[in-house]
Amino acid sequence: MRIIDLIIKKKRGKILSGEEIKFFIDGYVSGDIPDYQVSSLLMAIYFQGMNKQETTDLTLAMVDSGDRVDLSAIKGIKVDKHSTGGVADTATLIVGPLVAASGGLVAKMSGRGLGHTGGTLDKLESIPGLNISQTMERFAEIVNTCGVSVIGQTGNLVPADKKLYALRDVTGTVDNVSLISGSIMSKKLASGSDKIVLDVKTGSGAFMKDVEGAVELAKMMVDIGTLAGKETVALVTDMNQPLGNAVGNSLEVIEAIEILAGQHEGDLKAVSVALASKMLVLGEIFSTEKEAVEKINEVIENGEALNRFAQMIKMQEGDPEVVKNTGLLPAAGSIIEVKAEADGYIQSMNTENMGMVALLLGAGRTKKTDLVDPAVGYWLKKRIGDLVKKGDVLADFHVNDRKNLDESIELFKKSIIIGKNPGKKIDLIYNTIS
Amino acid sequence: MRIIDLIIKKKRGKILSGEEIKFFIDGYVSGDIPDYQVSSLLMAIYFQGMNKQETTDLTLAMVDSGDRVDLSAIKGIKVDKHSTGGVADTATLIVGPLVAASGGLVAKMSGRGLGHTGGTLDKLESIPGLNISQTMERFAEIVNTCGVSVIGQTGNLVPADKKLYALRDVTGTVDNVSLISGSIMSKKLASGSDKIVLDVKTGSGAFMKDVEGAVELAKMMVDIGTLAGKETVALVTDMNQPLGNAVGNSLEVIEAIEILAGQHEGDLKAVSVALASKMLVLGEIFSTEKEAVEKINEVIENGEALNRFAQMIKMQEGDPEVVKNTGLLPAAGSIIEVKAEADGYIQSMNTENMGMVALLLGAGRTKKTDLVDPAVGYWLKKRIGDLVKKGDVLADFHVNDRKNLDESIELFKKSIIIGKNPGKKIDLIYNTIS
């Protein structure tokens, strides 16, 4: 088998066999196939696409390139949750305790933020003392004890994805449904859970700007999960504005705590409850989502959800008191009010830019080695459809380093479109694919 | 400017500016832009195409990557000739002396064979003593004296093409009209002639299998030549069977000598005369092709064409006696008759495979460093449309090393389709583009 023949085959729109795809992935990871042939194949895949079977074969070949996490020490059905990424998407920190408190199991390996999107690990690390590096034994112990643990990736999971993603990033081959699906699903399949709930974001802050693209991606990932033998469900949800109101690491932890404590409503809670109820049904704790939602409301009301979060924090060496006193979380030196400059309705937001605003304040990374400031970010006070008057506070900026402050305020204001008429009403959950 | 942005721009079907194309070519040649980004851009170009202006910009950026040959020491209009390559295409060795004997000037830099196609330099080097490496001063002197010289490329011409072609070859991005045009025309524009006649081959032994593709390629190259200020004319000619009857280096020289001596008719002569007459009109020696053809017939008849070939051979240190006694050329140890295995009409030939037959006998190269045996090859006795009887000789194989003999005979027989009915009549010259 020669990679040049596979490039030409795909270029001509033919279907690659599982054996051919495995040859490509194995050869790339081993270094036998050079970058320049792989980038050419990736571009051919961009134009010709891959069908369900090819994408599944790609995903499984990627999984096989590294280790698989063994979660057998955790007794019960482990349901993983994955979001394709957005702004103010703190759902994992809410969903995990909700599911755990409702009787489910969440053994989740999360990632860090990059570019305009935040990362769960960065958010967790804003909690004093919390350690996201745990041994597999301890990980299992935590989940067996309190039903939920969120840690960093351990072991050599999907090295093919690391190498492929780095190449796609510099060769214009990121935005292809099969390559995205392979990247996401290979990590999900390798990370050991039994079932998967996906939150596929769509809108101005998401990778997939339009609903059709998001649905296509969601369908492809559900198909891969199914073909690979792991039941998978996907929600397609809105990212035309930040999901929550808090953008920035400790601010997002505060919002999560407020939601778990029943003190805060809104889109972030609604999506978290939708995801958690799916996970509870998939985990066979409840047979209907209605029952699951009832239980979720109960564990918020009776304090068990927040309690599980505190337990997890404690077992991961963090200070559990933060759930009662958010003042223990890192706080920024100053808070600056950013105000509306005109009267009108908030019609739309450039959510990707709103993620970049937090990055400019120091909350995010442009490259993997950047350090984040856990305290900084902003608290959004208005949402799409709200009527504002000139001078109304749009957001509180939590600021330390003022280097990029002017730029970030300018970008923030530019990202929020205020007009005479209310904007188009947007849905929160567009679609469920199972 | 960043190459990733150009990749994405082209991927989305946008038009690259001249400045952007120059950035790409300069960056690639300097090593600032790595192979893996260029191969991805090339595949995007394959799918999205390049328009006339982009292709011309590409070609000129490629020309600018190296030296340009200065032919100003040769007084008069120099007309270059280029064939896109085929089997038994010895036209250069015939056209050069025909044009020179008719009053024109041919200062040509040729190439070597690779794969199923032969190369003029390899053919010339089968003439004892002939030296294809000449200084520019001597090159000019030869052309000024006898009107024709064919040498190897000198100087650092179009390094961008060397690098790009090597990459295209291993990344499945060879077969794109703009990339092919850029590769051919950059070398033609750099090689210093004033005007260009192109012979674009089409058929089973050509790069372009169908006439439409060949016409598209011819039009693109004529447009580039015109936009770059060098008058360019293209013929689209047939390569559904070997053009001449001889396939192999010294055999092809023999056929060229026979044609120049007026002892041999056929397709190779017809195409050579068509090309030569175009060159004579372009070179402003004659105002009509009719006059040019008359002169060509005259110089064949009166021996001046053959005489010019002998003069050129002599001035390039070769033995001019070969034109009178082809027995001085290297001859193979044995001649083996390959015979028809059935009665019928020769309906079609797989000409690419027929080129590979000569390669298997030792006449060609699979890689640049391979050595060729000048003596071996075959002399085709039948052409498409001919009626043959079982046992008729299809070709004489001129053989030294018998390592691949059985394989080559088998491939040869497989490449010639004999059937009950005469095959579709094929044209020799499909189109003229100017």
JSON list of N, CA, C and O in Angstrom, two decimals, chain A residues 346-370:
[
{"chain": "A", "resi": 346, "resn": "ILE", "atom": "N", "xyz": [-30.60, 44.68, 22.25]},
{"chain": "A", "resi": 346, "resn": "ILE", "atom": "CA", "xyz": [-29.42, 43.90, 21.90]},
{"chain": "A", "resi": 346, "resn": "ILE", "atom": "C", "xyz": [-29.85, 42.89, 20.85]},
{"chain": "A", "resi": 346, "resn": "ILE", "atom": "O", "xyz": [-30.65, 42.00, 21.12]},
{"chain": "A", "resi": 347, "resn": "GLN", "atom": "N", "xyz": [-29.34, 43.09, 19.64]},
{"chain": "A", "resi": 347, "resn": "GLN", "atom": "CA", "xyz": [-29.82, 42.29, 18.51]},
{"chain": "A", "resi": 347, "resn": "GLN", "atom": "C", "xyz": [-28.97, 41.05, 18.28]},
{"chain": "A", "resi": 347, "resn": "GLN", "atom": "O", "xyz": [-29.49, 39.99, 17.92]},
{"chain": "A", "resi": 348, "resn": "SER", "atom": "N", "xyz": [-27.68, 41.20, 18.44]},
{"chain": "A", "resi": 348, "resn": "SER", "atom": "CA", "xyz": [-26.81, 40.04, 18.23]},
{"chain": "A", "resi": 348, "resn": "SER", "atom": "C", "xyz": [-25.46, 40.27, 18.91]},
{"chain": "A", "resi": 348, "resn": "SER", "atom": "O", "xyz": [-25.15, 41.39, 19.33]},
{"chain": "A", "resi": 349, "resn": "MET", "atom": "N", "xyz": [-24.73, 39.20, 19.04]},
{"chain": "A", "resi": 349, "resn": "MET", "atom": "CA", "xyz": [-23.40, 39.30, 19.63]},
{"chain": "A", "resi": 349, "resn": "MET", "atom": "C", "xyz": [-22.43, 38.51, 18.76]},
{"chain": "A", "resi": 349, "resn": "MET", "atom": "O", "xyz": [-22.77, 37.45, 18.26]},
{"chain": "A", "resi": 350, "resn": "ASN", "atom": "N", "xyz": [-21.22, 39.04, 18.62]},
{"chain": "A", "resi": 350, "resn": "ASN", "atom": "CA", "xyz": [-20.15, 38.26, 18.00]},
{"chain": "A", "resi": 350, "resn": "ASN", "atom": "C", "xyz": [-19.48, 37.50, 19.14]},
{"chain": "A", "resi": 350, "resn": "ASN", "atom": "O", "xyz": [-18.58, 37.99, 19.82]},
{"chain": "A", "resi": 351, "resn": "THR", "atom": "N", "xyz": [-19.98, 36.29, 19.35]},
{"chain": "A", "resi": 351, "resn": "THR", "atom": "CA", "xyz": [-19.60, 35.55, 20.55]},
{"chain": "A", "resi": 351, "resn": "THR", "atom": "C", "xyz": [-18.14, 35.10, 20.51]},
{"chain": "A", "resi": 351, "resn": "THR", "atom": "O", "xyz": [-17.48, 35.01, 21.55]},
{"chain": "A", "resi": 352, "resn": "GLU", "atom": "N", "xyz": [-17.65, 34.82, 19.32]},
{"chain": "A", "resi": 352, "resn": "GLU", "atom": "CA", "xyz": [-16.24, 34.45, 19.22]},
{"chain": "A", "resi": 352, "resn": "GLU", "atom": "C", "xyz": [-15.38, 35.62, 19.72]},
{"chain": "A", "resi": 352, "resn": "GLU", "atom": "O", "xyz": [-14.47, 35.43, 20.53]},
{"chain": "A", "resi": 353, "resn": "ASN", "atom": "N", "xyz": [-15.71, 36.81, 19.26]},
{"chain": "A", "resi": 353, "resn": "ASN", "atom": "CA", "xyz": [-14.97, 37.99, 19.75]},
{"chain": "A", "resi": 353, "resn": "ASN", "atom": "C", "xyz": [-15.16, 38.19, 21.24]},
{"chain": "A", "resi": 353, "resn": "ASN", "atom": "O", "xyz": [-14.24, 38.63, 21.94]},
{"chain": "A", "resi": 354, "resn": "MET", "atom": "N", "xyz": [-16.33, 37.85, 21.76]},
{"chain": "A", "resi": 354, "resn": "MET", "atom": "CA", "xyz": [-16.56, 38.01, 23.20]},
{"chain": "A", "resi": 354, "resn": "MET", "atom": "C", "xyz": [-15.71, 37.03, 24.00]},
{"chain": "A", "resi": 354, "resn": "MET", "atom": "O", "xyz": [-15.34, 37.30, 25.14]},
{"chain": "A", "resi": 355, "resn": "GLY", "atom": "N", "xyz": [-15.40, 35.90, 23.39]},
{"chain": "A", "resi": 355, "resn": "GLY", "atom": "CA", "xyz": [-14.42, 34.99, 24.00]},
{"chain": "A", "resi": 355, "resn": "GLY", "atom": "C", "xyz": [-13.03, 35.60, 23.96]},
{"chain": "A", "resi": 355, "resn": "GLY", "atom": "O", "xyz": [-12.25, 35.49, 24.92]},
{"chain": "A", "resi": 356, "resn": "MET", "atom": "N", "xyz": [-12.72, 36.26, 22.84]},
{"chain": "A", "resi": 356, "resn": "MET", "atom": "CA", "xyz": [-11.41, 36.89, 22.71]},
{"chain": "A", "resi": 356, "resn": "MET", "atom": "C", "xyz": [-11.24, 38.03, 23.71]},
{"chain": "A", "resi": 356, "resn": "MET", "atom": "O", "xyz": [-10.12, 38.32, 24.15]},
{"chain": "A", "resi": 357, "resn": "VAL", "atom": "N", "xyz": [-12.35, 38.67, 24.09]},
{"chain": "A", "resi": 357, "resn": "VAL", "atom": "CA", "xyz": [-12.29, 39.75, 25.09]},
{"chain": "A", "resi": 357, "resn": "VAL", "atom": "C", "xyz": [-11.73, 39.20, 26.40]},
{"chain": "A", "resi": 357, "resn": "VAL", "atom": "O", "xyz": [-10.81, 39.79, 27.00]},
{"chain": "A", "resi": 358, "resn": "ALA", "atom": "N", "xyz": [-12.25, 38.05, 26.81]},
{"chain": "A", "resi": 358, "resn": "ALA", "atom": "CA", "xyz": [-11.76, 37.43, 28.06]},
{"chain": "A", "resi": 358, "resn": "ALA", "atom": "C", "xyz": [-10.30, 37.03, 27.92]},
{"chain": "A", "resi": 358, "resn": "ALA", "atom": "O", "xyz": [-9.49, 37.19, 28.86]},
{"chain": "A", "resi": 359, "resn": "LEU", "atom": "N", "xyz": [-9.95, 36.55, 26.74]},
{"chain": "A", "resi": 359, "resn": "LEU", "atom": "CA", "xyz": [-8.56, 36.18, 26.48]},
{"chain": "A", "resi": 359, "resn": "LEU", "atom": "C", "xyz": [-7.66, 37.41, 26.61]},
{"chain": "A", "resi": 359, "resn": "LEU", "atom": "O", "xyz": [-6.59, 37.35, 27.24]},
{"chain": "A", "resi": 360, "resn": "LEU", "atom": "N", "xyz": [-8.10, 38.54, 26.07]},
{"chain": "A", "resi": 360, "resn": "LEU", "atom": "CA", "xyz": [-7.31, 39.78, 26.15]},
{"chain": "A", "resi": 360, "resn": "LEU", "atom": "C", "xyz": [-7.14, 40.24, 27.60]},
{"chain": "A", "resi": 360, "resn": "LEU", "atom": "O", "xyz": [-6.11, 40.80, 27.97]},
{"chain": "A", "resi": 361, "resn": "LEU", "atom": "N", "xyz": [-8.15, 39.96, 28.41]},
{"chain": "A", "resi": 361, "resn": "LEU", "atom": "CA", "xyz": [-8.05, 40.34, 29.84]},
{"chain": "A", "resi": 361, "resn": "LEU", "atom": "C", "xyz": [-7.11, 39.41, 30.60]},
{"chain": "A", "resi": 361, "resn": "LEU", "atom": "O", "xyz": [-6.74, 39.70, 31.73]},
{"chain": "A", "resi": 362, "resn": "GLY", "atom": "N", "xyz": [-6.75, 38.28, 30.00]},
{"chain": "A", "resi": 362, "resn": "GLY", "atom": "CA", "xyz": [-5.81, 37.36, 30.64]},
{"chain": "A", "resi": 362, "resn": "GLY", "atom": "C", "xyz": [-6.42, 36.04, 31.05]},
{"chain": "A", "resi": 362, "resn": "GLY", "atom": "O", "xyz": [-5.74, 35.20, 31.65]},
{"chain": "A", "resi": 363, "resn": "ALA", "atom": "N", "xyz": [-7.70, 35.83, 30.70]},
{"chain": "A", "resi": 363, "resn": "ALA", "atom": "CA", "xyz": [-8.39, 34.61, 31.14]},
{"chain": "A", "resi": 363, "resn": "ALA", "atom": "C", "xyz": [-8.10, 33.42, 30.24]},
{"chain": "A", "resi": 363, "resn": "ALA", "atom": "O", "xyz": [-8.40, 32.28, 30.61]},
{"chain": "A", "resi": 364, "resn": "GLY", "atom": "N", "xyz": [-7.55, 33.68, 29.07]},
{"chain": "A", "resi": 364, "resn": "GLY", "atom": "CA", "xyz": [-7.39, 32.57, 28.11]},
{"chain": "A", "resi": 364, "resn": "GLY", "atom": "C", "xyz": [-5.99, 32.48, 27.54]},
{"chain": "A", "resi": 364, "resn": "GLY", "atom": "O", "xyz": [-5.07, 33.15, 27.99]},
{"chain": "A", "resi": 365, "resn": "ARG", "atom": "N", "xyz": [-5.88, 31.62, 26.55]},
{"chain": "A", "resi": 365, "resn": "ARG", "atom": "CA", "xyz": [-4.59, 31.33, 25.92]},
{"chain": "A", "resi": 365, "resn": "ARG", "atom": "C", "xyz": [-4.66, 31.54, 24.42]},
{"chain": "A", "resi": 365, "resn": "ARG", "atom": "O", "xyz": [-5.65, 31.17, 23.80]},
{"chain": "A", "resi": 366, "resn": "THR", "atom": "N", "xyz": [-3.55, 32.07, 23.86]},
{"chain": "A", "resi": 366, "resn": "THR", "atom": "CA", "xyz": [-3.45, 32.02, 22.40]},
{"chain": "A", "resi": 366, "resn": "THR", "atom": "C", "xyz": [-2.60, 30.82, 22.01]},
{"chain": "A", "resi": 366, "resn": "THR", "atom": "O", "xyz": [-2.73, 30.29, 20.93]},
{"chain": "A", "resi": 367, "resn": "LYS", "atom": "N", "xyz": [-1.72, 30.40, 22.92]},
{"chain": "A", "resi": 367, "resn": "LYS", "atom": "CA", "xyz": [-0.98, 29.17, 22.65]},
{"chain": "A", "resi": 367, "resn": "LYS", "atom": "C", "xyz": [-0.92, 28.32, 23.93]},
{"chain": "A", "resi": 367, "resn": "LYS", "atom": "O", "xyz": [-1.10, 28.83, 25.04]},
{"chain": "A", "resi": 368, "resn": "LYS", "atom": "N", "xyz": [-0.67, 27.04, 23.71]},
{"chain": "A", "resi": 368, "resn": "LYS", "atom": "CA", "xyz": [-0.81, 26.08, 24.83]},
{"chain": "A", "resi": 368, "resn": "LYS", "atom": "C", "xyz": [0.02, 26.44, 26.05]},
{"chain": "A", "resi": 368, "resn": "LYS", "atom": "O", "xyz": [-0.34, 26.10, 27.17]},
{"chain": "A", "resi": 369, "resn": "THR", "atom": "N", "xyz": [1.14, 27.11, 25.86]},
{"chain": "A", "resi": 369, "resn": "THR", "atom": "CA", "xyz": [2.04, 27.37, 26.98]},
{"chain": "A", "resi": 369, "resn": "THR", "atom": "C", "xyz": [1.70, 28.66, 27.73]},
{"chain": "A", "resi": 369, "resn": "THR", "atom": "O", "xyz": [2.32, 28.95, 28.75]},
{"chain": "A", "resi": 370, "resn": "ASP", "atom": "N", "xyz": [0.72, 29.44, 27.25]},
{"chain": "A", "resi": 370, "resn": "ASP", "atom": "CA", "xyz": [0.35, 30.68, 27.96]},
{"chain": "A", "resi": 370, "resn": "ASP", "atom": "C", "xyz": [-0.21, 30.35, 29.34]},
{"chain": "A", "resi": 370, "resn": "ASP", "atom": "O", "xyz": [-0.87, 29.33, 29.54]}
]
